[in-house]
PDB file of N, CA, C and O in Angstrom:
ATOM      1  N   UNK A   1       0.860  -1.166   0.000  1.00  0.00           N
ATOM      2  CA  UNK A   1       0.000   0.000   0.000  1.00  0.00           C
ATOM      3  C   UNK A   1       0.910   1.234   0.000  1.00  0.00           C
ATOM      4  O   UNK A   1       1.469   1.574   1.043  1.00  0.00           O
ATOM      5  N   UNK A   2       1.081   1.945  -1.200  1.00  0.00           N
ATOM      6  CA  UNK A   2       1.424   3.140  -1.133  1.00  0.00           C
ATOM      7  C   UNK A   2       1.458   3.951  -0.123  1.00  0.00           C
ATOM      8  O   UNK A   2       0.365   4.128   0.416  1.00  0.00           O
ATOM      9  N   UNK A   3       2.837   4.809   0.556  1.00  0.00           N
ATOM     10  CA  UNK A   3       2.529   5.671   1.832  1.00  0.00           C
ATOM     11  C   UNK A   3       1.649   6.905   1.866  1.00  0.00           C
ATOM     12  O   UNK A   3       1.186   7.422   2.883  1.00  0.00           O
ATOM     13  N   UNK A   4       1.458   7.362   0.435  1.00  0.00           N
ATOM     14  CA  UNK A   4       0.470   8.377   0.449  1.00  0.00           C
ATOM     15  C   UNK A   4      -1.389   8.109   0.393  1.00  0.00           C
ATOM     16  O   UNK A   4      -2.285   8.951   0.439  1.00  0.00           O
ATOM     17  N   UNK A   5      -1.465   6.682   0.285  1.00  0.00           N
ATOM     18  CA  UNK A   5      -2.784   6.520   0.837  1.00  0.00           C
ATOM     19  C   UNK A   5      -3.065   6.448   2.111  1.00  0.00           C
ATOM     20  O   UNK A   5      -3.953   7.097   2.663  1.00  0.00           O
ATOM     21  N   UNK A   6      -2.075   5.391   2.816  1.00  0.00           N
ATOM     22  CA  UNK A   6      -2.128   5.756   4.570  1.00  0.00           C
ATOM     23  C   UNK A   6      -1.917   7.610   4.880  1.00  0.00           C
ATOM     24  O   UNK A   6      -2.669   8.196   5.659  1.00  0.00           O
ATOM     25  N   UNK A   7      -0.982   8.204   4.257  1.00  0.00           N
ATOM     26  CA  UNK A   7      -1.233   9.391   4.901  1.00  0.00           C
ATOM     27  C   UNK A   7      -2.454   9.704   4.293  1.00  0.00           C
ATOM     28  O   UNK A   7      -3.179   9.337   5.217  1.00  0.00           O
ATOM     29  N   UNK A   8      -3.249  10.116   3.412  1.00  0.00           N
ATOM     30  CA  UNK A   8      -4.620  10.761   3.141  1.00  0.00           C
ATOM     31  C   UNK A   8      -5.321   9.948   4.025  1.00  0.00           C
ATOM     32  O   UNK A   8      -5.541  10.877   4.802  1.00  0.00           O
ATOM     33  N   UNK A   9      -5.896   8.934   4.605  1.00  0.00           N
ATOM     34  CA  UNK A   9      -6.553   8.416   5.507  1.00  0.00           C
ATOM     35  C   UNK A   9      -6.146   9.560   7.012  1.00  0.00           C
ATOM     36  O   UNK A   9      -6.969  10.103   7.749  1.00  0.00           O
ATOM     37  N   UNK A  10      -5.238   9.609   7.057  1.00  0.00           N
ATOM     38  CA  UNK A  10      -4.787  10.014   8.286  1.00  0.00           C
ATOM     39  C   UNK A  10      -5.271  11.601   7.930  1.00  0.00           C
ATOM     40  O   UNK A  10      -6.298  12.111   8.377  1.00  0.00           O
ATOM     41  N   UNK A  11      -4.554  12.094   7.260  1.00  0.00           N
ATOM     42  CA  UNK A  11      -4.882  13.182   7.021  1.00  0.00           C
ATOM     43  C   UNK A  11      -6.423  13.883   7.239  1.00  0.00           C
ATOM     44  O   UNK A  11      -6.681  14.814   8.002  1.00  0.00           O
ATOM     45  N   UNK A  12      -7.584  12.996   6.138  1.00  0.00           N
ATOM     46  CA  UNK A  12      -8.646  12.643   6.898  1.00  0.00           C
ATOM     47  C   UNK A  12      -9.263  12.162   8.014  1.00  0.00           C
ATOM     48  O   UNK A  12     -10.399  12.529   8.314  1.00  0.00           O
ATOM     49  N   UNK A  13      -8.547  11.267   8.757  1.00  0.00           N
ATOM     50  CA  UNK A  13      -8.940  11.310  10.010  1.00  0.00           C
ATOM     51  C   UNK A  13      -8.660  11.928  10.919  1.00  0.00           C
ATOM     52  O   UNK A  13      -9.022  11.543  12.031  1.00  0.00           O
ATOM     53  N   UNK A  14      -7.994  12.985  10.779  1.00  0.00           N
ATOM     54  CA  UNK A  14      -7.331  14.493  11.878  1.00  0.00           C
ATOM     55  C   UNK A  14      -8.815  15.367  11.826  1.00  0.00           C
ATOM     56  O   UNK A  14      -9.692  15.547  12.672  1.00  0.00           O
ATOM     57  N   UNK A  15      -8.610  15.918  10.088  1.00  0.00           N
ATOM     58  CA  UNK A  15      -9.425  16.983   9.460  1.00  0.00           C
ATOM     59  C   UNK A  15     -11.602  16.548  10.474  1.00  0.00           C
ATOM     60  O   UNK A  15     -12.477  17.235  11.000  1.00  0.00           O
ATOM     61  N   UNK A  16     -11.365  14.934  10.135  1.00  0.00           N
ATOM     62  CA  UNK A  16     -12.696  14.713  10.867  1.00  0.00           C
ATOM     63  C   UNK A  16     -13.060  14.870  12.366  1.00  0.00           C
ATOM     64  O   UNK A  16     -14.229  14.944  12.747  1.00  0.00           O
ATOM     65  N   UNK A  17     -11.925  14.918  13.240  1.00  0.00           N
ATOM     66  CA  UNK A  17     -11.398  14.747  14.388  1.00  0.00           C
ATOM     67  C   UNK A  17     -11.987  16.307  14.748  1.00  0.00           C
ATOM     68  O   UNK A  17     -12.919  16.612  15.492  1.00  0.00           O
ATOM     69  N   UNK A  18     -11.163  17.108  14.003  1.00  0.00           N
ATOM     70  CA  UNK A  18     -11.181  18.494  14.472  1.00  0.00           C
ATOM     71  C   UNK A  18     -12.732  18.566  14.197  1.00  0.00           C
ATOM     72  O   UNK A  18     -12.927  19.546  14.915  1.00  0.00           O
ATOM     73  N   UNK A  19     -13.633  18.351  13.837  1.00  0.00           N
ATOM     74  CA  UNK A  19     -15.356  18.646  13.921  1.00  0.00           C
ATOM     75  C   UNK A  19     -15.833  17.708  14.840  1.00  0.00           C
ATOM     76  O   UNK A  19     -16.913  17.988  15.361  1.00  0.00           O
ATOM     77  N   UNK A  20     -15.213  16.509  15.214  1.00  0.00           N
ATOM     78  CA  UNK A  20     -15.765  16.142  16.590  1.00  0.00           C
ATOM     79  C   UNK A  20     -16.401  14.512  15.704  1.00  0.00           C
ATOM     80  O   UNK A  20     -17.230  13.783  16.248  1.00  0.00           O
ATOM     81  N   UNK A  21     -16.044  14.336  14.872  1.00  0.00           N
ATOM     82  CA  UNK A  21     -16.662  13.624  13.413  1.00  0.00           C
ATOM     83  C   UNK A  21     -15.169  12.378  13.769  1.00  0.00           C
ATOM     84  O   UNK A  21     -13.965  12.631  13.802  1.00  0.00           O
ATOM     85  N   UNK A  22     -15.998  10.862  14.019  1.00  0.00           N
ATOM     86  CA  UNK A  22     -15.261   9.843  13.774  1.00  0.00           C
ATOM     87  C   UNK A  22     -16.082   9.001  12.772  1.00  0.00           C
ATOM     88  O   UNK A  22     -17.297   8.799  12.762  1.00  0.00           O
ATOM     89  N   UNK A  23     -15.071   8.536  11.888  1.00  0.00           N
ATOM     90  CA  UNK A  23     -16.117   7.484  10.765  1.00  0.00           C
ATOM     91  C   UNK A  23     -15.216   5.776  11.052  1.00  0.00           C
ATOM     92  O   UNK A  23     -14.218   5.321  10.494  1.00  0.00           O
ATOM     93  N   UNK A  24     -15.992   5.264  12.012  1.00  0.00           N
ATOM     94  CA  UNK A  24     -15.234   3.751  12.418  1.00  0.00           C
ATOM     95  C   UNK A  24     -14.159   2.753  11.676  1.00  0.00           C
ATOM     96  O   UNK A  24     -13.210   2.137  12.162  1.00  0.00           O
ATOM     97  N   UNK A  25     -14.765   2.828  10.000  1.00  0.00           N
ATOM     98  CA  UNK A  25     -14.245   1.784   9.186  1.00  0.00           C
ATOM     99  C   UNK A  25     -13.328   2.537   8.573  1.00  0.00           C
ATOM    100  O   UNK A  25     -12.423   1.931   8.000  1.00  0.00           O
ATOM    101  N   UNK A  26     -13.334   4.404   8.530  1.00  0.00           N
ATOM    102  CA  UNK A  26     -12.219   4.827   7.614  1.00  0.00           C
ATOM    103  C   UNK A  26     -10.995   3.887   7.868  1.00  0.00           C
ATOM    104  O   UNK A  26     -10.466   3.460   8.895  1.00  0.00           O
ATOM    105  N   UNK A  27     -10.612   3.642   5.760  1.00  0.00           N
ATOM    106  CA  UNK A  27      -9.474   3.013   5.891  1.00  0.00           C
ATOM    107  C   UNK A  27      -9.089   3.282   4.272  1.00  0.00           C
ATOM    108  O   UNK A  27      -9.784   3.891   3.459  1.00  0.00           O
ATOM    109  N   UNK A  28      -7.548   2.538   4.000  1.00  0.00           N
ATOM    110  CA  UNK A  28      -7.459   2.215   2.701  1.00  0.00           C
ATOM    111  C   UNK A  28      -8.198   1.410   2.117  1.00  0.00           C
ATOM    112  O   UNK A  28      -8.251   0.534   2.981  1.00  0.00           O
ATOM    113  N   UNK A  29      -8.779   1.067   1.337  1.00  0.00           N
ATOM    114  CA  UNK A  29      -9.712  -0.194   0.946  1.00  0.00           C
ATOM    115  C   UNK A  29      -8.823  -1.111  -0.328  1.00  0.00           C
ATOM    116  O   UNK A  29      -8.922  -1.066  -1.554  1.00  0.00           O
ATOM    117  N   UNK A  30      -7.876  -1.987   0.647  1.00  0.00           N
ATOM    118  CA  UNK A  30      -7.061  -3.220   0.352  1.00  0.00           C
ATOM    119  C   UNK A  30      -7.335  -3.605  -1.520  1.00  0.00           C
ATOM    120  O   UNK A  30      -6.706  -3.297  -2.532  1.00  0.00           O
ATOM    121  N   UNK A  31      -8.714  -4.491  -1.241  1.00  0.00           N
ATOM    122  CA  UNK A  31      -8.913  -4.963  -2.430  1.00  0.00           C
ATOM    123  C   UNK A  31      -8.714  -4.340  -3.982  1.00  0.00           C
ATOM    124  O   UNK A  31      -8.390  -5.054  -4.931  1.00  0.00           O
ATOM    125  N   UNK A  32      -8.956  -2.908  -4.087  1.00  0.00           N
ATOM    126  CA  UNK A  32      -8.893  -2.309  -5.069  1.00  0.00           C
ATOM    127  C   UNK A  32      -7.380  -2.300  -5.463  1.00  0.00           C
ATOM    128  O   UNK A  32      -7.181  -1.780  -6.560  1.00  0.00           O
ATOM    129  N   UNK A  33      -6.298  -2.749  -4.830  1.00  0.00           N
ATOM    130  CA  UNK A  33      -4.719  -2.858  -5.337  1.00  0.00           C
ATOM    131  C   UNK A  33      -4.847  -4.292  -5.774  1.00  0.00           C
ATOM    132  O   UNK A  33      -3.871  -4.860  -6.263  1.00  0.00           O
ATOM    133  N   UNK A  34      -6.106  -4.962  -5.611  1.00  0.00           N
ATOM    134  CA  UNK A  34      -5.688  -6.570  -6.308  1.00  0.00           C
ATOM    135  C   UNK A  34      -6.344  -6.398  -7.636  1.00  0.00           C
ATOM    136  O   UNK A  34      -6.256  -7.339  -8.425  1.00  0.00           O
ATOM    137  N   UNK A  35      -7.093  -5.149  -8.045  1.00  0.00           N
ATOM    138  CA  UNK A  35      -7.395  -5.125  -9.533  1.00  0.00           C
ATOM    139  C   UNK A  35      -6.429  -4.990 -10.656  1.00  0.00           C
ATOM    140  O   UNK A  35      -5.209  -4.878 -10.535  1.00  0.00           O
ATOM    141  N   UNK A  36      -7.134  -5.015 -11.797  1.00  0.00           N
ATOM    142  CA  UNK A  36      -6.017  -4.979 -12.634  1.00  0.00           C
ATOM    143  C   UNK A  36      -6.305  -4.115 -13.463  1.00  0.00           C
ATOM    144  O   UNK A  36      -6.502  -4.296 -14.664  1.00  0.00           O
ATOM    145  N   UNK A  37      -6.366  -2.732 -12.643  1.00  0.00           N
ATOM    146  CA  UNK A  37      -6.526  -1.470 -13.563  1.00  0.00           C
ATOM    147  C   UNK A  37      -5.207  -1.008 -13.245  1.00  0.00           C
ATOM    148  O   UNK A  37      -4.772  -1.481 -12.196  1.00  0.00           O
ATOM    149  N   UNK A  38      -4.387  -0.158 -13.900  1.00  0.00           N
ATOM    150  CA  UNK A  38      -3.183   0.309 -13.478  1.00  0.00           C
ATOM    151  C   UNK A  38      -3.056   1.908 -13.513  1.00  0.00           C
ATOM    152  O   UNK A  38      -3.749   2.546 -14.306  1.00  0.00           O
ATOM    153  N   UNK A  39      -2.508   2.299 -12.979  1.00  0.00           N
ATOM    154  CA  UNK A  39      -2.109   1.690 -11.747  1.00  0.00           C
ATOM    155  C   UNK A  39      -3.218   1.557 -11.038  1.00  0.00           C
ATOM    156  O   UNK A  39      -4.265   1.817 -11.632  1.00  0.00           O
ATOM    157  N   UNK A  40      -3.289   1.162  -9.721  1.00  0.00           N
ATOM    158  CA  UNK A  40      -4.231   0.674  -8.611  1.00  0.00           C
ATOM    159  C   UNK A  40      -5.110   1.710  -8.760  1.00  0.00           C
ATOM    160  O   UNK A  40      -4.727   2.718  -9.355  1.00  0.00           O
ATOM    161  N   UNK A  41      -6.482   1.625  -8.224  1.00  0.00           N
ATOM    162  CA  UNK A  41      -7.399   2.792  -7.945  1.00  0.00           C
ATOM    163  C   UNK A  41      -7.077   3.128  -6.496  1.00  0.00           C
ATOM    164  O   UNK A  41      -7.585   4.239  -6.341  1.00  0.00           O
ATOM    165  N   UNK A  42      -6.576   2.810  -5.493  1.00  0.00           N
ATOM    166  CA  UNK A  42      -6.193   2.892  -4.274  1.00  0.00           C
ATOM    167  C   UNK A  42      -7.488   3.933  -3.926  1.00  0.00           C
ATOM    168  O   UNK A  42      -7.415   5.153  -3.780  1.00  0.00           O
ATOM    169  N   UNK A  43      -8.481   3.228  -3.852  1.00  0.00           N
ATOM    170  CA  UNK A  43      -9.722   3.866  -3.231  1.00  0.00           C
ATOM    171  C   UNK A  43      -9.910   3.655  -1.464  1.00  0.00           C
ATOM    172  O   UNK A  43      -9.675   2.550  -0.977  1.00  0.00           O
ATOM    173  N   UNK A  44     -10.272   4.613  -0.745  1.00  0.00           N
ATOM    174  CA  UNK A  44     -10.582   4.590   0.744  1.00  0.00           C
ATOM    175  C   UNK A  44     -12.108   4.629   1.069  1.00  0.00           C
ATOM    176  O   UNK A  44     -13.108   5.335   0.935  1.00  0.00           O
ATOM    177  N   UNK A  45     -11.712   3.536   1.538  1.00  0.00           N
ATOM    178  CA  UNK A  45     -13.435   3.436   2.337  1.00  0.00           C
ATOM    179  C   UNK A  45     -13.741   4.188   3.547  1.00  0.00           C
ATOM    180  O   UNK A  45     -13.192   3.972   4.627  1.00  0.00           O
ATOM    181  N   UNK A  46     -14.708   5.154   3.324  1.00  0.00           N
ATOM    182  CA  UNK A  46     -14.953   6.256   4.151  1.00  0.00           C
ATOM    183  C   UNK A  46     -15.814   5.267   5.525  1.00  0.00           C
ATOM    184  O   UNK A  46     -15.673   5.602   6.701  1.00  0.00           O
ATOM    185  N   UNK A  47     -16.859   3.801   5.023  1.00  0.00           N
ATOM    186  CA  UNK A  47     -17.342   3.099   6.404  1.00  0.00           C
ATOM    187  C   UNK A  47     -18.635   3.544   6.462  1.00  0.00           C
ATOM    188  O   UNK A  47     -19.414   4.309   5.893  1.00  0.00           O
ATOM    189  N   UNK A  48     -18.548   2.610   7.556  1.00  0.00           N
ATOM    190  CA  UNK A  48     -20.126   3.058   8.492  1.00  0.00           C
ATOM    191  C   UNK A  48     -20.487   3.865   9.436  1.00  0.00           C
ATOM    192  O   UNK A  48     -20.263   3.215  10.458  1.00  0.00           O
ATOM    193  N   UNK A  49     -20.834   4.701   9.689  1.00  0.00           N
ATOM    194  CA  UNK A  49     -21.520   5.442  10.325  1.00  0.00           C
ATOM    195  C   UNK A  49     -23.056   5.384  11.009  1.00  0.00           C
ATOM    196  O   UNK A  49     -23.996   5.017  10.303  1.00  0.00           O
ATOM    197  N   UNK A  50     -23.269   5.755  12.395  1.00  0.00           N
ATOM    198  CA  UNK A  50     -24.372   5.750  12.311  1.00  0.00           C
ATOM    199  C   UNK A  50     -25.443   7.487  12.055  1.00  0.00           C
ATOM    200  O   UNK A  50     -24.910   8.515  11.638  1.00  0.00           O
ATOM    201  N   UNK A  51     -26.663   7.405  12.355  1.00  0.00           N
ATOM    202  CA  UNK A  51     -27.085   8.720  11.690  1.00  0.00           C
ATOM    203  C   UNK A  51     -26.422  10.110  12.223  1.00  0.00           C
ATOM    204  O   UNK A  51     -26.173  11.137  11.591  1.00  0.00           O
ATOM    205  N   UNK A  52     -26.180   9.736  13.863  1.00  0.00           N
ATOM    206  CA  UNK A  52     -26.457  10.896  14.264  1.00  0.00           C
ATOM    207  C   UNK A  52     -24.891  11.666  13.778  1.00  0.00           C
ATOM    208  O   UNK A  52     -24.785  12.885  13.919  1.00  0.00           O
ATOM    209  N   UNK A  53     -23.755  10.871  13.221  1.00  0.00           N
ATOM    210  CA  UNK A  53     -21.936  10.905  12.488  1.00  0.00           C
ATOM    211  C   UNK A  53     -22.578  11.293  11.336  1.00  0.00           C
ATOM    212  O   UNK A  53     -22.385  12.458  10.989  1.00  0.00           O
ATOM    213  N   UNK A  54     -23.312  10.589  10.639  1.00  0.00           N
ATOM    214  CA  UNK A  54     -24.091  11.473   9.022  1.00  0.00           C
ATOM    215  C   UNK A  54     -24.549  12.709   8.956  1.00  0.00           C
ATOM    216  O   UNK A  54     -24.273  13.494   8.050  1.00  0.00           O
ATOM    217  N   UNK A  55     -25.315  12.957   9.970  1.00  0.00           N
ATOM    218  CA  UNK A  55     -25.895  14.315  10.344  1.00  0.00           C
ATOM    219  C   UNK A  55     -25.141  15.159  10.583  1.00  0.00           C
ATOM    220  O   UNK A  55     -25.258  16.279  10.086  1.00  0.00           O
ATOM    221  N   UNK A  56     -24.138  14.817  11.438  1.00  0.00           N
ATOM    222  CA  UNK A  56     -22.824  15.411  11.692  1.00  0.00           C
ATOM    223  C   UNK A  56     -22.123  16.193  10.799  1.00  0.00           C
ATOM    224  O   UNK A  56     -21.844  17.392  10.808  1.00  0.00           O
ATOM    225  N   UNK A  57     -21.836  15.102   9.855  1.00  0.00           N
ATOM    226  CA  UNK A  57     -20.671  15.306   8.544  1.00  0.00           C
ATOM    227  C   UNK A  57     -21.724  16.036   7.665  1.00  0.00           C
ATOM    228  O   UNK A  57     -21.301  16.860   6.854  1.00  0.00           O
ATOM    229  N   UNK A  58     -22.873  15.836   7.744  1.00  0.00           N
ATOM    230  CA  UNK A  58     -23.428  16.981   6.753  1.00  0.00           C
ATOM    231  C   UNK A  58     -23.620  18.599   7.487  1.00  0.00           C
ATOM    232  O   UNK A  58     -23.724  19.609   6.791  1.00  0.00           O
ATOM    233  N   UNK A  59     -23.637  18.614   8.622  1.00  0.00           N
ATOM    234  CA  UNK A  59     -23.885  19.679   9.126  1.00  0.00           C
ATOM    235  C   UNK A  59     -22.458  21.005   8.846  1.00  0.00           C
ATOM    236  O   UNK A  59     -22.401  22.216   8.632  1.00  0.00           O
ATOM    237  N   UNK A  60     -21.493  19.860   9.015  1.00  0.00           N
ATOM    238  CA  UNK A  60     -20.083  20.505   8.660  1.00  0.00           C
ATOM    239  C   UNK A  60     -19.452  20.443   7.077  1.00  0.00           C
ATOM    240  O   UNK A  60     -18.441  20.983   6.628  1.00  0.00           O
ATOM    241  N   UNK A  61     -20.283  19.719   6.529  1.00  0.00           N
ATOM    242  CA  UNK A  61     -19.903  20.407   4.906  1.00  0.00           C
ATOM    243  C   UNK A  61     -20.847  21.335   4.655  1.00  0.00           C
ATOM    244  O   UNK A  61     -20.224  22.262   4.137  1.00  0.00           O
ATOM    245  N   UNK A  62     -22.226  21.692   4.734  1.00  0.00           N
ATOM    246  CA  UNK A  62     -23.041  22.497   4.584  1.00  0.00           C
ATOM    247  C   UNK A  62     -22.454  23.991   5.171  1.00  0.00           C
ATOM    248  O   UNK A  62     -22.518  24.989   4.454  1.00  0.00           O
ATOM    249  N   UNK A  63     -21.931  24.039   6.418  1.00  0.00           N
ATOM    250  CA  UNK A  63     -20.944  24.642   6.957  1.00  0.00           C
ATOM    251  C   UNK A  63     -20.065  25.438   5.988  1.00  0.00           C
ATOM    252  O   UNK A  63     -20.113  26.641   5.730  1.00  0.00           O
ATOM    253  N   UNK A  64     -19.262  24.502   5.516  1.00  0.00           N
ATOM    254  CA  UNK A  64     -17.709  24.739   4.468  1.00  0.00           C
ATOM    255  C   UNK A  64     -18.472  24.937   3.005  1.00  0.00           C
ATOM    256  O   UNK A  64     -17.841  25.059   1.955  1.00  0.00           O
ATOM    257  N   UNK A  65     -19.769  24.950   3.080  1.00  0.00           N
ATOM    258  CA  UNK A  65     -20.084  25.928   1.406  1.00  0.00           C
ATOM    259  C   UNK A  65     -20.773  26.838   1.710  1.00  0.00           C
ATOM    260  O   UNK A  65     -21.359  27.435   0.806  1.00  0.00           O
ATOM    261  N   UNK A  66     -20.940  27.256   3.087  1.00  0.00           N
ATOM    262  CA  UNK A  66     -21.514  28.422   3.511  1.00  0.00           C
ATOM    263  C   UNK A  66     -23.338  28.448   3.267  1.00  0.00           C
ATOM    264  O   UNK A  66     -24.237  29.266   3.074  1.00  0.00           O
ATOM    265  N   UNK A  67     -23.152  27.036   3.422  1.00  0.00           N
ATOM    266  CA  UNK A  67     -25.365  27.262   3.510  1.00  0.00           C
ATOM    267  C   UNK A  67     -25.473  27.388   4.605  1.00  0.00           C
ATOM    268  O   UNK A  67     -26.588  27.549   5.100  1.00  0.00           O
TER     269      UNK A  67
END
């Protein structure tokens, strides 16, 4: 796994931190380096959440476009 996908995870999980915002499963999402697109899609799974972390994370992007 590339070190710049662990850091963007991290990176994201600070940035969520600072709003009070945890998302349980954030991670790299493994499988997408066993495809055979090239290079990798090195996609991150943002997870599960429950509503009241959804509500959350929308309250603070709605926030950051100024609605």
């Amino acid at each position: 796994m590339p070190d710049d996908m662990s850091r963007c995870v991290e990176e994201l999980r600070a940035a969520l931190a600072l709003h009070g915002i945890t998302l349980p499963s954030l991670r790299v999402d493994l499988p997408t380096f066993a495809g055979t697109y090239a290079p990798p899609a090195g996609l991150i799974t943002l997870g599960n959440c429950n509503t009241a972390t959804a509500r959350a994370l929308a309250a603070v992007l709605r926030k950051a476009a100024g609605q």
